[in-house]
PDB file of C-alpha atoms in Angstrom:
ATOM      1  CA  MET A 401    -238.682  37.703  18.860  1.00 62.00           C
ATOM      2  CA  ASP A 402    -240.294  36.662  22.124  1.00 76.00           C
ATOM      3  CA  MET A 403    -240.342  39.562  24.565  1.00 79.00           C
ATOM      4  CA  SER A 404    -241.624  37.628  27.575  1.00 88.00           C
ATOM      5  CA  LEU A 405    -238.576  35.342  27.451  1.00 89.00           C
ATOM      6  CA  ASP A 406    -236.290  38.380  27.401  1.00 92.00           C
ATOM      7  CA  ILE A 407    -238.070  39.932  30.383  1.00 92.00           C
ATOM      8  CA  LYS A 408    -237.839  36.663  32.307  1.00 94.00           C
ATOM      9  CA  LYS A 409    -234.100  36.515  31.661  1.00 95.00           C
ATOM     10  CA  THR A 410    -233.646  40.106  32.824  1.00 95.00           C
ATOM     11  CA  VAL A 411    -235.610  39.444  36.017  1.00 95.00           C
ATOM     12  CA  GLU A 412    -233.552  36.320  36.750  1.00 96.00           C
ATOM     13  CA  THR A 413    -230.315  38.239  36.202  1.00 96.00           C
ATOM     14  CA  LEU A 414    -231.480  41.020  38.523  1.00 96.00           C
ATOM     15  CA  GLY A 415    -232.479  38.466  41.142  1.00 96.00           C
ATOM     16  CA  ALA A 416    -229.060  36.837  40.972  1.00 97.00           C
ATOM     17  CA  LEU A 417    -227.301  40.208  41.277  1.00 96.00           C
ATOM     18  CA  ILE A 418    -229.432  41.164  44.272  1.00 96.00           C
ATOM     19  CA  SER A 419    -228.738  37.888  46.080  1.00 96.00           C
ATOM     20  CA  ILE A 420    -225.004  38.221  45.389  1.00 95.00           C
ATOM     21  CA  SER A 421    -224.920  41.792  46.698  1.00 94.00           C
ATOM     22  CA  GLN A 422    -226.914  40.790  49.785  1.00 94.00           C
ATOM     23  CA  ARG A 423    -224.451  37.989  50.492  1.00 95.00           C
ATOM     24  CA  ALA A 424    -221.547  40.406  50.054  1.00 93.00           C
ATOM     25  CA  LEU A 425    -223.227  42.934  52.363  1.00 90.00           C
ATOM     26  CA  SER A 426    -223.777  40.331  55.073  1.00 93.00           C
ATOM     27  CA  LYS A 427    -220.012  39.648  54.999  1.00 91.00           C
ATOM     28  CA  VAL A 428    -218.960  43.306  54.831  1.00 92.00           C
ATOM     29  CA  TYR A 429    -221.442  44.807  57.294  1.00 90.00           C
ATOM     30  CA  PRO A 430    -220.064  43.189  60.501  1.00 91.00           C
ATOM     31  CA  LEU A 431    -216.589  44.283  59.429  1.00 92.00           C
ATOM     32  CA  LEU A 432    -217.770  47.877  58.939  1.00 90.00           C
ATOM     33  CA  LEU A 433    -219.527  47.753  62.293  1.00 91.00           C
ATOM     34  CA  LEU A 434    -216.342  46.522  63.978  1.00 92.00           C
ATOM     35  CA  LEU A 435    -214.211  49.186  62.273  1.00 90.00           C
ATOM     36  CA  SER A 436    -216.586  52.010  63.173  1.00 89.00           C
ATOM     37  CA  THR A 437    -216.723  50.802  66.793  1.00 89.00           C
ATOM     38  CA  MET A 438    -212.928  50.680  67.002  1.00 85.00           C
ATOM     39  CA  HIS A 439    -212.660  54.113  65.384  1.00 80.00           C
ATOM     40  CA  PHE A 440    -215.189  55.550  67.814  1.00 78.00           C
ATOM     41  CA  GLU A 441    -213.339  54.124  70.827  1.00 80.00           C
ATOM     42  CA  MET A 442    -210.004  55.461  69.574  1.00 76.00           C
ATOM     43  CA  CYS A 443    -211.508  58.919  69.145  1.00 76.00           C
ATOM     44  CA  PHE A 444    -213.273  58.629  72.480  1.00 73.00           C
ATOM     45  CA  TRP A 445    -210.223  57.608  74.495  1.00 70.00           C
ATOM     46  CA  ALA A 446    -207.723  59.833  72.680  1.00 59.00           C
TER      47      ALA A 446
END
């Protein structure tokens, strides 16, 4: 059994997961920012 191949596969999988989560965050973050701004204004003007 070749351990270095296994480690390489694990690292590649982690890299893919990280890039996917970063892409998801870049889509979600502006939405969260918008929601929190709207929420703040509603509380502020209420």
